[in-house]
C-alpha atoms as a PDB file:
ATOM      1  CA  MET A   1     153.883 192.700  70.066  1.00  0.00           C
ATOM      2  CA  GLY A   2     152.879 190.347  67.253  1.00  0.00           C
ATOM      3  CA  GLN A   3     150.224 188.852  69.521  1.00  0.00           C
ATOM      4  CA  LYS A   4     148.729 192.206  70.591  1.00  0.00           C
ATOM      5  CA  VAL A   5     148.724 194.310  67.407  1.00  0.00           C
ATOM      6  CA  SER A   6     146.985 193.643  64.084  1.00  0.00           C
ATOM      7  CA  PRO A   7     149.596 192.343  61.588  1.00  0.00           C
ATOM      8  CA  ILE A   8     148.247 194.783  58.972  1.00  0.00           C
ATOM      9  CA  ILE A   9     148.626 197.848  61.241  1.00  0.00           C
ATOM     10  CA  LEU A  10     152.133 196.719  62.200  1.00  0.00           C
ATOM     11  CA  ARG A  11     153.241 196.582  58.536  1.00  0.00           C
ATOM     12  CA  ILE A  12     151.600 199.779  57.198  1.00  0.00           C
ATOM     13  CA  GLY A  13     154.147 201.915  55.367  1.00  0.00           C
ATOM     14  CA  TYR A  14     156.463 198.934  54.952  1.00  0.00           C
ATOM     15  CA  ILE A  15     154.729 196.226  52.904  1.00  0.00           C
ATOM     16  CA  LYS A  16     151.061 197.129  53.552  1.00  0.00           C
ATOM     17  CA  ASP A  17     148.979 200.178  52.616  1.00  0.00           C
ATOM     18  CA  TRP A  18     146.131 202.026  54.341  1.00  0.00           C
ATOM     19  CA  ARG A  19     142.553 200.870  53.704  1.00  0.00           C
ATOM     20  CA  SER A  20     141.462 204.542  53.613  1.00  0.00           C
ATOM     21  CA  ARG A  21     143.658 206.860  51.534  1.00  0.00           C
ATOM     22  CA  TRP A  22     142.936 210.574  51.842  1.00  0.00           C
ATOM     23  CA  PHE A  23     144.114 213.750  53.553  1.00  0.00           C
ATOM     24  CA  ALA A  24     141.902 216.193  55.473  1.00  0.00           C
ATOM     25  CA  ASP A  25     142.243 219.085  57.920  1.00  0.00           C
ATOM     26  CA  LYS A  26     141.064 218.913  61.538  1.00  0.00           C
ATOM     27  CA  LYS A  27     137.532 220.088  60.699  1.00  0.00           C
ATOM     28  CA  GLU A  28     136.860 217.322  58.145  1.00  0.00           C
ATOM     29  CA  PHE A  29     138.969 214.510  59.571  1.00  0.00           C
ATOM     30  CA  ALA A  30     136.471 213.127  62.119  1.00  0.00           C
ATOM     31  CA  PHE A  31     133.587 213.499  59.638  1.00  0.00           C
ATOM     32  CA  ASN A  32     135.487 211.509  56.992  1.00  0.00           C
ATOM     33  CA  VAL A  33     136.393 208.724  59.446  1.00  0.00           C
ATOM     34  CA  VAL A  34     132.732 208.292  60.472  1.00  0.00           C
ATOM     35  CA  GLU A  35     131.649 208.424  56.817  1.00  0.00           C
ATOM     36  CA  ASP A  36     134.158 205.706  55.850  1.00  0.00           C
ATOM     37  CA  SER A  37     132.902 203.489  58.679  1.00  0.00           C
ATOM     38  CA  ARG A  38     129.263 203.925  57.605  1.00  0.00           C
ATOM     39  CA  ILE A  39     130.143 203.132  53.959  1.00  0.00           C
ATOM     40  CA  ARG A  40     131.968 199.919  54.916  1.00  0.00           C
ATOM     41  CA  THR A  41     129.194 198.822  57.304  1.00  0.00           C
ATOM     42  CA  HIS A  42     126.512 199.407  54.654  1.00  0.00           C
ATOM     43  CA  ILE A  43     128.398 197.474  51.943  1.00  0.00           C
ATOM     44  CA  LYS A  44     129.136 194.497  54.204  1.00  0.00           C
ATOM     45  CA  LYS A  45     125.518 194.323  55.427  1.00  0.00           C
ATOM     46  CA  LYS A  46     123.990 194.731  51.968  1.00  0.00           C
ATOM     47  CA  PHE A  47     126.283 192.120  50.391  1.00  0.00           C
ATOM     48  CA  ALA A  48     126.668 189.735  53.336  1.00  0.00           C
ATOM     49  CA  HIS A  49     126.498 186.716  50.993  1.00  0.00           C
ATOM     50  CA  ALA A  50     128.785 188.179  48.317  1.00  0.00           C
ATOM     51  CA  ALA A  51     132.010 187.236  50.197  1.00  0.00           C
ATOM     52  CA  VAL A  52     133.322 190.816  50.525  1.00  0.00           C
ATOM     53  CA  ALA A  53     136.976 190.548  51.560  1.00  0.00           C
ATOM     54  CA  GLN A  54     138.022 194.203  51.681  1.00  0.00           C
ATOM     55  CA  VAL A  55     136.695 197.719  51.048  1.00  0.00           C
ATOM     56  CA  ASP A  56     139.278 200.395  50.153  1.00  0.00           C
ATOM     57  CA  ILE A  57     138.240 204.055  50.129  1.00  0.00           C
ATOM     58  CA  GLU A  58     140.124 206.836  48.366  1.00  0.00           C
ATOM     59  CA  ARG A  59     139.081 210.494  48.335  1.00  0.00           C
ATOM     60  CA  VAL A  60     140.147 212.708  45.432  1.00  0.00           C
ATOM     61  CA  ALA A  61     138.796 216.293  45.372  1.00  0.00           C
ATOM     62  CA  ALA A  62     134.969 215.967  45.330  1.00  0.00           C
ATOM     63  CA  GLN A  63     134.937 212.254  44.536  1.00  0.00           C
ATOM     64  CA  VAL A  64     134.930 209.126  46.708  1.00  0.00           C
ATOM     65  CA  ARG A  65     136.439 206.067  45.020  1.00  0.00           C
ATOM     66  CA  ILE A  66     135.446 202.746  46.559  1.00  0.00           C
ATOM     67  CA  ARG A  67     137.250 199.520  45.644  1.00  0.00           C
ATOM     68  CA  ILE A  68     135.439 196.336  46.707  1.00  0.00           C
ATOM     69  CA  ARG A  69     137.363 193.045  46.708  1.00  0.00           C
ATOM     70  CA  SER A  70     134.957 190.120  46.524  1.00  0.00           C
ATOM     71  CA  ALA A  71     135.014 186.405  45.727  1.00  0.00           C
ATOM     72  CA  ARG A  72     131.581 186.764  44.055  1.00  0.00           C
ATOM     73  CA  PRO A  73     131.650 190.020  42.042  1.00  0.00           C
ATOM     74  CA  GLY A  74     128.610 188.970  40.015  1.00  0.00           C
ATOM     75  CA  VAL A  75     126.404 189.146  43.126  1.00  0.00           C
ATOM     76  CA  ILE A  76     127.447 192.768  43.710  1.00  0.00           C
ATOM     77  CA  ILE A  77     127.149 193.858  40.069  1.00  0.00           C
ATOM     78  CA  GLY A  78     123.766 192.229  39.472  1.00  0.00           C
ATOM     79  CA  ARG A  79     122.025 191.940  36.108  1.00  0.00           C
ATOM     80  CA  ARG A  80     123.351 194.594  33.723  1.00  0.00           C
ATOM     81  CA  GLY A  81     124.812 196.522  36.659  1.00  0.00           C
ATOM     82  CA  ALA A  82     121.440 197.120  38.353  1.00  0.00           C
ATOM     83  CA  ASP A  83     122.744 196.380  41.858  1.00  0.00           C
ATOM     84  CA  ILE A  84     125.716 198.720  41.380  1.00  0.00           C
ATOM     85  CA  ASP A  85     123.370 201.590  40.458  1.00  0.00           C
ATOM     86  CA  ARG A  86     121.231 200.800  43.506  1.00  0.00           C
ATOM     87  CA  LEU A  87     124.343 200.779  45.702  1.00  0.00           C
ATOM     88  CA  LYS A  88     125.374 204.215  44.375  1.00  0.00           C
ATOM     89  CA  GLU A  89     121.919 205.562  45.280  1.00  0.00           C
ATOM     90  CA  ASP A  90     122.259 204.167  48.821  1.00  0.00           C
ATOM     91  CA  LEU A  91     125.752 205.617  49.258  1.00  0.00           C
ATOM     92  CA  ALA A  92     124.532 209.013  48.007  1.00  0.00           C
ATOM     93  CA  LYS A  93     122.471 209.190  51.227  1.00  0.00           C
ATOM     94  CA  ILE A  94     125.636 208.624  53.300  1.00  0.00           C
ATOM     95  CA  THR A  95     128.049 210.948  51.471  1.00  0.00           C
ATOM     96  CA  PRO A  96     127.241 214.109  49.477  1.00  0.00           C
ATOM     97  CA  LYS A  97     130.263 213.558  47.201  1.00  0.00           C
ATOM     98  CA  GLU A  98     130.284 211.765  43.866  1.00  0.00           C
ATOM     99  CA  VAL A  99     130.779 208.004  44.290  1.00  0.00           C
ATOM    100  CA  ALA A 100     132.821 205.804  41.932  1.00  0.00           C
ATOM    101  CA  ILE A 101     132.791 202.040  42.547  1.00  0.00           C
ATOM    102  CA  ASP A 102     135.377 199.555  41.322  1.00  0.00           C
ATOM    103  CA  ILE A 103     135.002 195.806  41.913  1.00  0.00           C
ATOM    104  CA  GLN A 104     137.915 193.372  42.010  1.00  0.00           C
ATOM    105  CA  GLU A 105     137.633 189.595  42.085  1.00  0.00           C
ATOM    106  CA  VAL A 106     139.480 187.586  44.733  1.00  0.00           C
ATOM    107  CA  LYS A 107     140.995 184.829  42.618  1.00  0.00           C
ATOM    108  CA  ASN A 108     141.886 182.500  45.491  1.00  0.00           C
ATOM    109  CA  PRO A 109     139.384 182.940  48.369  1.00  0.00           C
ATOM    110  CA  ALA A 110     140.831 179.932  50.255  1.00  0.00           C
ATOM    111  CA  ILE A 111     143.901 182.012  51.261  1.00  0.00           C
ATOM    112  CA  ASP A 112     142.160 185.312  52.073  1.00  0.00           C
ATOM    113  CA  ALA A 113     142.038 185.811  55.860  1.00  0.00           C
ATOM    114  CA  ASN A 114     138.780 187.810  55.915  1.00  0.00           C
ATOM    115  CA  LEU A 115     136.967 185.278  53.740  1.00  0.00           C
ATOM    116  CA  ILE A 116     138.258 182.375  55.855  1.00  0.00           C
ATOM    117  CA  ALA A 117     137.013 184.053  59.047  1.00  0.00           C
ATOM    118  CA  GLN A 118     133.631 184.751  57.411  1.00  0.00           C
ATOM    119  CA  SER A 119     133.379 181.148  56.182  1.00  0.00           C
ATOM    120  CA  VAL A 120     134.087 179.684  59.632  1.00  0.00           C
ATOM    121  CA  ALA A 121     131.622 182.128  61.259  1.00  0.00           C
ATOM    122  CA  LEU A 122     128.918 181.180  58.739  1.00  0.00           C
ATOM    123  CA  GLN A 123     129.464 177.476  59.465  1.00  0.00           C
ATOM    124  CA  LEU A 124     129.187 178.112  63.211  1.00  0.00           C
ATOM    125  CA  GLN A 125     125.845 179.841  62.602  1.00  0.00           C
ATOM    126  CA  LYS A 126     124.699 176.708  60.742  1.00  0.00           C
ATOM    127  CA  ARG A 127     125.539 174.637  63.861  1.00  0.00           C
ATOM    128  CA  ILE A 128     128.539 172.887  62.300  1.00  0.00           C
ATOM    129  CA  ALA A 129     131.106 171.749  64.902  1.00  0.00           C
ATOM    130  CA  PHE A 130     133.702 174.487  65.366  1.00  0.00           C
ATOM    131  CA  ARG A 131     136.704 172.119  65.278  1.00  0.00           C
ATOM    132  CA  ARG A 132     135.537 170.616  61.990  1.00  0.00           C
ATOM    133  CA  ALA A 133     135.017 174.082  60.471  1.00  0.00           C
ATOM    134  CA  MET A 134     138.461 175.285  61.603  1.00  0.00           C
ATOM    135  CA  LYS A 135     140.315 172.165  60.404  1.00  0.00           C
ATOM    136  CA  ARG A 136     138.540 172.224  57.036  1.00  0.00           C
ATOM    137  CA  ALA A 137     139.534 175.880  56.507  1.00  0.00           C
ATOM    138  CA  ILE A 138     143.160 175.092  57.468  1.00  0.00           C
ATOM    139  CA  GLU A 139     143.333 172.149  55.042  1.00  0.00           C
ATOM    140  CA  GLN A 140     141.911 174.231  52.173  1.00  0.00           C
ATOM    141  CA  ALA A 141     144.320 177.128  52.840  1.00  0.00           C
ATOM    142  CA  MET A 142     147.420 174.926  53.055  1.00  0.00           C
ATOM    143  CA  GLY A 143     146.331 173.066  49.924  1.00  0.00           C
ATOM    144  CA  SER A 144     145.890 176.377  48.062  1.00  0.00           C
ATOM    145  CA  GLY A 145     149.436 177.610  48.681  1.00  0.00           C
ATOM    146  CA  ALA A 146     149.461 179.258  52.119  1.00  0.00           C
ATOM    147  CA  GLN A 147     152.737 178.803  54.018  1.00  0.00           C
ATOM    148  CA  GLY A 148     151.077 179.065  57.421  1.00  0.00           C
ATOM    149  CA  ILE A 149     147.679 179.635  59.001  1.00  0.00           C
ATOM    150  CA  LYS A 150     146.207 180.173  62.447  1.00  0.00           C
ATOM    151  CA  ILE A 151     142.488 180.330  63.337  1.00  0.00           C
ATOM    152  CA  THR A 152     141.100 181.281  66.747  1.00  0.00           C
ATOM    153  CA  CYS A 153     137.498 180.971  67.927  1.00  0.00           C
ATOM    154  CA  ALA A 154     136.353 182.572  71.191  1.00  0.00           C
ATOM    155  CA  GLY A 155     132.976 182.457  72.936  1.00  0.00           C
ATOM    156  CA  ARG A 156     130.521 179.814  74.116  1.00  0.00           C
ATOM    157  CA  LEU A 157     131.946 177.122  71.872  1.00  0.00           C
ATOM    158  CA  GLY A 158     129.643 174.144  71.462  1.00  0.00           C
ATOM    159  CA  GLY A 159     127.012 175.896  73.591  1.00  0.00           C
ATOM    160  CA  LYS A 160     128.982 175.387  76.820  1.00  0.00           C
ATOM    161  CA  GLU A 161     128.196 177.524  79.875  1.00  0.00           C
ATOM    162  CA  MET A 162     131.720 178.904  80.173  1.00  0.00           C
ATOM    163  CA  ALA A 163     133.141 180.975  77.308  1.00  0.00           C
ATOM    164  CA  ARG A 164     136.599 179.896  76.166  1.00  0.00           C
ATOM    165  CA  ARG A 165     139.126 180.265  73.367  1.00  0.00           C
ATOM    166  CA  GLU A 166     140.466 177.585  71.050  1.00  0.00           C
ATOM    167  CA  THR A 167     143.246 177.953  68.474  1.00  0.00           C
ATOM    168  CA  HIS A 168     144.395 175.708  65.616  1.00  0.00           C
ATOM    169  CA  LYS A 169     147.635 176.400  63.762  1.00  0.00           C
ATOM    170  CA  GLN A 170     149.603 174.834  60.922  1.00  0.00           C
ATOM    171  CA  GLY A 171     152.818 175.894  59.158  1.00  0.00           C
ATOM    172  CA  LYS A 172     154.938 178.993  59.802  1.00  0.00           C
ATOM    173  CA  LEU A 173     153.544 182.284  61.143  1.00  0.00           C
ATOM    174  CA  PRO A 174     156.364 184.830  61.827  1.00  0.00           C
ATOM    175  CA  LEU A 175     154.319 187.680  63.360  1.00  0.00           C
ATOM    176  CA  GLN A 176     157.434 189.588  64.473  1.00  0.00           C
ATOM    177  CA  THR A 177     159.051 189.694  60.998  1.00  0.00           C
ATOM    178  CA  PHE A 178     158.092 192.909  59.192  1.00  0.00           C
ATOM    179  CA  ARG A 179     158.825 191.614  55.686  1.00  0.00           C
ATOM    180  CA  ALA A 180     156.553 188.594  56.261  1.00  0.00           C
ATOM    181  CA  ASP A 181     153.348 189.070  54.260  1.00  0.00           C
ATOM    182  CA  ILE A 182     150.676 188.165  56.829  1.00  0.00           C
ATOM    183  CA  ASP A 183     146.980 188.695  56.150  1.00  0.00           C
ATOM    184  CA  TYR A 184     144.551 189.095  59.063  1.00  0.00           C
ATOM    185  CA  GLY A 185     140.773 188.725  59.170  1.00  0.00           C
ATOM    186  CA  PHE A 186     138.019 188.909  61.757  1.00  0.00           C
ATOM    187  CA  ALA A 187     134.329 187.896  61.729  1.00  0.00           C
ATOM    188  CA  GLU A 188     131.539 187.318  64.226  1.00  0.00           C
ATOM    189  CA  ALA A 189     129.071 184.437  64.328  1.00  0.00           C
ATOM    190  CA  GLN A 190     125.681 185.292  65.846  1.00  0.00           C
ATOM    191  CA  THR A 191     124.585 181.967  67.371  1.00  0.00           C
ATOM    192  CA  THR A 192     121.689 181.103  69.705  1.00  0.00           C
ATOM    193  CA  TYR A 193     124.216 180.867  72.570  1.00  0.00           C
ATOM    194  CA  GLY A 194     125.704 184.303  71.884  1.00  0.00           C
ATOM    195  CA  THR A 195     128.390 185.884  69.745  1.00  0.00           C
ATOM    196  CA  ILE A 196     131.469 183.862  68.767  1.00  0.00           C
ATOM    197  CA  GLY A 197     134.488 185.750  67.444  1.00  0.00           C
ATOM    198  CA  VAL A 198     136.639 184.223  64.701  1.00  0.00           C
ATOM    199  CA  LYS A 199     140.149 185.457  63.867  1.00  0.00           C
ATOM    200  CA  ALA A 200     142.367 184.229  61.043  1.00  0.00           C
ATOM    201  CA  TRP A 201     146.042 184.803  60.230  1.00  0.00           C
ATOM    202  CA  ILE A 202     147.541 183.720  56.868  1.00  0.00           C
ATOM    203  CA  TYR A 203     151.255 183.712  56.001  1.00  0.00           C
ATOM    204  CA  HIS A 204     151.856 184.201  52.250  1.00  0.00           C
ATOM    205  CA  GLY A 205     155.674 184.265  52.400  1.00  0.00           C
ATOM    206  CA  ASP A 206     158.153 187.139  52.569  1.00  0.00           C
ATOM    207  CA  ALA A 207     157.413 190.268  50.545  1.00  0.00           C
ATOM    208  CA  ILE A 208     159.960 191.188  47.844  1.00  0.00           C
ATOM    209  CA  LEU A 209     161.505 194.510  48.851  1.00  0.00           C
ATOM    210  CA  ASP A 210     163.051 197.114  46.565  1.00  0.00           C
ATOM    211  CA  LYS A 211     166.847 197.081  46.180  1.00  0.00           C
ATOM    212  CA  LYS A 212     167.144 200.473  47.909  1.00  0.00           C
ATOM    213  CA  GLN A 213     165.240 199.209  50.960  1.00  0.00           C
ATOM    214  CA  GLU A 214     167.437 196.095  51.143  1.00  0.00           C
ATOM    215  CA  ASP A 215     170.587 198.222  50.967  1.00  0.00           C
ATOM    216  CA  LEU A 216     169.326 200.483  53.767  1.00  0.00           C
ATOM    217  CA  GLN A 217     168.568 197.482  55.948  1.00  0.00           C
ATOM    218  CA  GLU A 218     171.959 195.849  55.350  1.00  0.00           C
ATOM    219  CA  LYS A 219     173.895 199.083  55.878  1.00  0.00           C
ATOM    220  CA  PRO A 220     175.148 199.193  59.504  1.00  0.00           C
ATOM    221  CA  LYS A 221     174.286 202.229  61.642  1.00  0.00           C
ATOM    222  CA  LEU A 222     177.217 204.408  62.709  1.00  0.00           C
END
């Protein structure tokens, strides 16, 4: 199942948390899901060159709290917060609720799966050889402290007639182990030959569990 399911989805409630945190009844649920998708799409399009790694959305009463993780927070904030105010005005057209934005800096972008996938996709768009882009990203990640990495590119690689898939891997990548902290990222490169999909998996090591959780796991079932 590690090959078929997103590593983040597989570990939610164990060592990972939801990207959208809110509760709604049946009438509002579908509306909120569509609204979250539109907010994320708008932020990623508007700040395509700001290296946005993750957008977390939390709804509290009549307020929508948005946490943006980026490797270049200055690009999002702008001069004296001008771009943040403009972003709030844009989001006000998407959601009628009050919007609060919090920006966090990604301290080590070389080991963030989403940023790695975006970087490889951007290089493919600039006509850099896909193998060189993948190997460079793997070397940077392993040199920055990652315990394992895998990158997959799929599409008309090198402009060939037949679409294919190529994977490069280095280090450990225990997809089946729930306590293994594995980050996953996906990006698309829009090239003249068509769309090329880029996936990245990063293994950061095993997550440190609470003592109660460890005791429950070690306790044999009767």
